[in-house]
């Protein structure tokens, strides 16, 4: 009986230890993205035209909220928007604001820097936006 109890307790501790140490990459990336980011610059490329660069000012930011709606508050170039975002595996992020869906690949993420390149879905001419942020 004592061996069975010892075995059961050991199995429980082992199982609890393994499951508590596992990380969910999606959750980790989402946690890294969440928060307020200052806009450094946004480069917009429309097929057949030169790149247009918007350089951020002190009032420009994107705030990725970690709430049930996964809201993103966008304030840049004198405009304010509220939208949503989804962070997926392989550092993919989808942003929806200003009536446009942007599907993006995160290229750089750290505690102080976030960069991603997004395709604007449904645009009549292929449009790509490269976002540069800092904290």
PDB file of C-alpha atoms in Angstrom:
ATOM      1  CA  UNK A   1       0.000   0.000   0.000  1.00  0.00           C
ATOM      2  CA  UNK A   2       2.826   2.370   0.891  1.00  0.00           C
ATOM      3  CA  UNK A   3       4.474   1.764  -2.531  1.00  0.00           C
ATOM      4  CA  UNK A   4       1.210   2.573  -4.318  1.00  0.00           C
ATOM      5  CA  UNK A   5       0.790   5.853  -2.452  1.00  0.00           C
ATOM      6  CA  UNK A   6       4.422   6.793  -3.065  1.00  0.00           C
ATOM      7  CA  UNK A   7       4.050   5.912  -6.765  1.00  0.00           C
ATOM      8  CA  UNK A   8       0.829   7.951  -7.069  1.00  0.00           C
ATOM      9  CA  UNK A   9       2.362  10.996  -5.375  1.00  0.00           C
ATOM     10  CA  UNK A  10       5.524  10.739  -7.509  1.00  0.00           C
ATOM     11  CA  UNK A  11       3.438  10.455 -10.675  1.00  0.00           C
ATOM     12  CA  UNK A  12       1.356  13.486  -9.668  1.00  0.00           C
ATOM     13  CA  UNK A  13       4.453  15.613  -8.945  1.00  0.00           C
ATOM     14  CA  UNK A  14       6.081  14.548 -12.217  1.00  0.00           C
ATOM     15  CA  UNK A  15       2.948  15.339 -14.230  1.00  0.00           C
ATOM     16  CA  UNK A  16       2.489  18.706 -12.513  1.00  0.00           C
ATOM     17  CA  UNK A  17       6.131  19.586 -13.114  1.00  0.00           C
ATOM     18  CA  UNK A  18       6.031  18.749 -16.817  1.00  0.00           C
ATOM     19  CA  UNK A  19       2.775  20.577 -17.550  1.00  0.00           C
ATOM     20  CA  UNK A  20       3.751  23.695 -15.604  1.00  0.00           C
ATOM     21  CA  UNK A  21       7.044  24.041 -17.502  1.00  0.00           C
ATOM     22  CA  UNK A  22       5.535  23.915 -20.989  1.00  0.00           C
ATOM     23  CA  UNK A  23       5.215  27.205 -22.869  1.00  0.00           C
ATOM     24  CA  UNK A  24       2.617  28.070 -25.432  1.00  0.00           C
ATOM     25  CA  UNK A  25       4.480  29.978 -28.172  1.00  0.00           C
ATOM     26  CA  UNK A  26       1.338  31.776 -29.319  1.00  0.00           C
ATOM     27  CA  UNK A  27       0.654  33.032 -25.806  1.00  0.00           C
ATOM     28  CA  UNK A  28       4.299  34.045 -25.390  1.00  0.00           C
ATOM     29  CA  UNK A  29       4.328  36.044 -28.641  1.00  0.00           C
ATOM     30  CA  UNK A  30       0.986  37.623 -27.791  1.00  0.00           C
ATOM     31  CA  UNK A  31       2.324  38.679 -24.396  1.00  0.00           C
ATOM     32  CA  UNK A  32       5.380  40.189 -26.093  1.00  0.00           C
ATOM     33  CA  UNK A  33       3.175  42.158 -28.518  1.00  0.00           C
ATOM     34  CA  UNK A  34       0.680  43.361 -25.883  1.00  0.00           C
ATOM     35  CA  UNK A  35       1.130  46.888 -24.628  1.00  0.00           C
ATOM     36  CA  UNK A  36       1.702  50.369 -25.990  1.00  0.00           C
ATOM     37  CA  UNK A  37       4.194  50.893 -28.828  1.00  0.00           C
ATOM     38  CA  UNK A  38       5.426  54.234 -30.176  1.00  0.00           C
ATOM     39  CA  UNK A  39       5.424  54.533 -33.971  1.00  0.00           C
ATOM     40  CA  UNK A  40       8.951  55.018 -35.305  1.00  0.00           C
ATOM     41  CA  UNK A  41       7.914  54.849 -38.959  1.00  0.00           C
ATOM     42  CA  UNK A  42       5.543  53.143 -41.355  1.00  0.00           C
ATOM     43  CA  UNK A  43       6.631  52.423 -44.922  1.00  0.00           C
ATOM     44  CA  UNK A  44       3.818  51.925 -47.420  1.00  0.00           C
ATOM     45  CA  UNK A  45       4.483  50.305 -50.780  1.00  0.00           C
ATOM     46  CA  UNK A  46       1.837  50.325 -53.492  1.00  0.00           C
ATOM     47  CA  UNK A  47       2.699  48.223 -56.546  1.00  0.00           C
ATOM     48  CA  UNK A  48       4.234  50.391 -59.249  1.00  0.00           C
ATOM     49  CA  UNK A  49       4.869  53.398 -56.990  1.00  0.00           C
ATOM     50  CA  UNK A  50       7.788  54.486 -54.809  1.00  0.00           C
ATOM     51  CA  UNK A  51       7.770  53.730 -51.069  1.00  0.00           C
ATOM     52  CA  UNK A  52       6.012  56.334 -48.932  1.00  0.00           C
ATOM     53  CA  UNK A  53       7.528  56.704 -45.456  1.00  0.00           C
ATOM     54  CA  UNK A  54       5.609  58.172 -42.534  1.00  0.00           C
ATOM     55  CA  UNK A  55       7.866  59.107 -39.616  1.00  0.00           C
ATOM     56  CA  UNK A  56       6.117  58.914 -36.254  1.00  0.00           C
ATOM     57  CA  UNK A  57       5.774  61.808 -33.830  1.00  0.00           C
ATOM     58  CA  UNK A  58       5.514  61.672 -30.025  1.00  0.00           C
ATOM     59  CA  UNK A  59       1.705  61.341 -30.085  1.00  0.00           C
ATOM     60  CA  UNK A  60       1.699  58.329 -32.465  1.00  0.00           C
ATOM     61  CA  UNK A  61       1.182  54.893 -30.958  1.00  0.00           C
ATOM     62  CA  UNK A  62      -0.396  51.465 -31.345  1.00  0.00           C
ATOM     63  CA  UNK A  63      -1.742  49.901 -28.134  1.00  0.00           C
ATOM     64  CA  UNK A  64      -2.324  46.152 -28.298  1.00  0.00           C
ATOM     65  CA  UNK A  65      -4.726  45.383 -25.457  1.00  0.00           C
ATOM     66  CA  UNK A  66      -4.779  41.943 -23.893  1.00  0.00           C
ATOM     67  CA  UNK A  67      -8.527  41.872 -23.244  1.00  0.00           C
ATOM     68  CA  UNK A  68     -11.334  39.572 -24.401  1.00  0.00           C
ATOM     69  CA  UNK A  69     -11.789  41.530 -27.641  1.00  0.00           C
ATOM     70  CA  UNK A  70      -8.031  41.728 -28.356  1.00  0.00           C
ATOM     71  CA  UNK A  71      -8.407  45.391 -29.242  1.00  0.00           C
ATOM     72  CA  UNK A  72      -5.772  47.511 -30.885  1.00  0.00           C
ATOM     73  CA  UNK A  73      -5.973  51.271 -30.380  1.00  0.00           C
ATOM     74  CA  UNK A  74      -4.282  53.116 -33.237  1.00  0.00           C
ATOM     75  CA  UNK A  75      -3.313  56.772 -33.042  1.00  0.00           C
ATOM     76  CA  UNK A  76      -1.069  58.035 -35.815  1.00  0.00           C
ATOM     77  CA  UNK A  77      -0.894  60.796 -38.391  1.00  0.00           C
ATOM     78  CA  UNK A  78      -3.703  62.676 -36.639  1.00  0.00           C
ATOM     79  CA  UNK A  79      -6.180  59.763 -36.890  1.00  0.00           C
ATOM     80  CA  UNK A  80      -7.612  57.481 -34.199  1.00  0.00           C
ATOM     81  CA  UNK A  81      -8.952  53.969 -34.759  1.00  0.00           C
ATOM     82  CA  UNK A  82     -10.022  51.029 -32.651  1.00  0.00           C
ATOM     83  CA  UNK A  83      -9.661  47.607 -34.200  1.00  0.00           C
ATOM     84  CA  UNK A  84      -8.733  44.047 -33.353  1.00  0.00           C
ATOM     85  CA  UNK A  85      -5.663  41.863 -33.649  1.00  0.00           C
ATOM     86  CA  UNK A  86      -4.834  38.161 -33.572  1.00  0.00           C
ATOM     87  CA  UNK A  87      -1.377  36.690 -32.909  1.00  0.00           C
ATOM     88  CA  UNK A  88      -0.796  33.239 -34.386  1.00  0.00           C
ATOM     89  CA  UNK A  89       1.985  30.651 -34.522  1.00  0.00           C
ATOM     90  CA  UNK A  90       5.185  31.410 -36.424  1.00  0.00           C
ATOM     91  CA  UNK A  91       4.967  35.080 -35.418  1.00  0.00           C
ATOM     92  CA  UNK A  92       2.002  35.906 -37.619  1.00  0.00           C
ATOM     93  CA  UNK A  93      -0.282  38.780 -36.691  1.00  0.00           C
ATOM     94  CA  UNK A  94      -3.533  39.937 -38.255  1.00  0.00           C
ATOM     95  CA  UNK A  95      -4.598  43.548 -37.679  1.00  0.00           C
ATOM     96  CA  UNK A  96      -7.970  44.969 -38.549  1.00  0.00           C
ATOM     97  CA  UNK A  97      -8.544  48.724 -38.257  1.00  0.00           C
ATOM     98  CA  UNK A  98      -9.742  51.568 -40.485  1.00  0.00           C
ATOM     99  CA  UNK A  99     -11.881  49.060 -42.403  1.00  0.00           C
ATOM    100  CA  UNK A 100      -8.833  47.123 -43.640  1.00  0.00           C
ATOM    101  CA  UNK A 101      -7.409  43.724 -42.731  1.00  0.00           C
ATOM    102  CA  UNK A 102      -3.642  43.483 -42.603  1.00  0.00           C
ATOM    103  CA  UNK A 103      -2.007  40.038 -42.549  1.00  0.00           C
ATOM    104  CA  UNK A 104       1.520  40.323 -41.251  1.00  0.00           C
ATOM    105  CA  UNK A 105       4.710  38.476 -40.438  1.00  0.00           C
ATOM    106  CA  UNK A 106       6.597  39.696 -37.356  1.00  0.00           C
ATOM    107  CA  UNK A 107      10.235  40.198 -38.358  1.00  0.00           C
ATOM    108  CA  UNK A 108      11.609  41.610 -35.091  1.00  0.00           C
ATOM    109  CA  UNK A 109      10.284  41.390 -31.550  1.00  0.00           C
ATOM    110  CA  UNK A 110      12.008  42.245 -28.281  1.00  0.00           C
ATOM    111  CA  UNK A 111      11.185  44.117 -25.097  1.00  0.00           C
ATOM    112  CA  UNK A 112      11.891  47.447 -26.819  1.00  0.00           C
ATOM    113  CA  UNK A 113      11.369  46.828 -30.546  1.00  0.00           C
ATOM    114  CA  UNK A 114       8.582  45.445 -32.753  1.00  0.00           C
ATOM    115  CA  UNK A 115       8.623  45.266 -36.553  1.00  0.00           C
ATOM    116  CA  UNK A 116       6.303  43.520 -38.947  1.00  0.00           C
ATOM    117  CA  UNK A 117       5.445  43.548 -42.640  1.00  0.00           C
ATOM    118  CA  UNK A 118       1.763  43.457 -43.565  1.00  0.00           C
ATOM    119  CA  UNK A 119      -0.172  42.884 -46.758  1.00  0.00           C
ATOM    120  CA  UNK A 120      -3.359  44.930 -46.951  1.00  0.00           C
ATOM    121  CA  UNK A 121      -6.072  42.458 -47.917  1.00  0.00           C
ATOM    122  CA  UNK A 122      -8.694  43.538 -50.428  1.00  0.00           C
ATOM    123  CA  UNK A 123      -6.704  46.489 -51.731  1.00  0.00           C
ATOM    124  CA  UNK A 124      -7.328  47.044 -55.440  1.00  0.00           C
ATOM    125  CA  UNK A 125      -3.580  47.431 -55.984  1.00  0.00           C
ATOM    126  CA  UNK A 126      -1.148  45.249 -54.001  1.00  0.00           C
ATOM    127  CA  UNK A 127      -0.243  47.256 -50.911  1.00  0.00           C
ATOM    128  CA  UNK A 128       2.368  46.371 -48.301  1.00  0.00           C
ATOM    129  CA  UNK A 129       3.017  48.208 -45.053  1.00  0.00           C
ATOM    130  CA  UNK A 130       6.159  47.827 -42.928  1.00  0.00           C
ATOM    131  CA  UNK A 131       5.625  48.911 -39.313  1.00  0.00           C
ATOM    132  CA  UNK A 132       8.489  49.943 -36.997  1.00  0.00           C
ATOM    133  CA  UNK A 133       7.734  50.438 -33.277  1.00  0.00           C
ATOM    134  CA  UNK A 134       9.657  51.057 -30.058  1.00  0.00           C
ATOM    135  CA  UNK A 135       8.835  51.201 -26.361  1.00  0.00           C
TER     136      UNK A 135
END
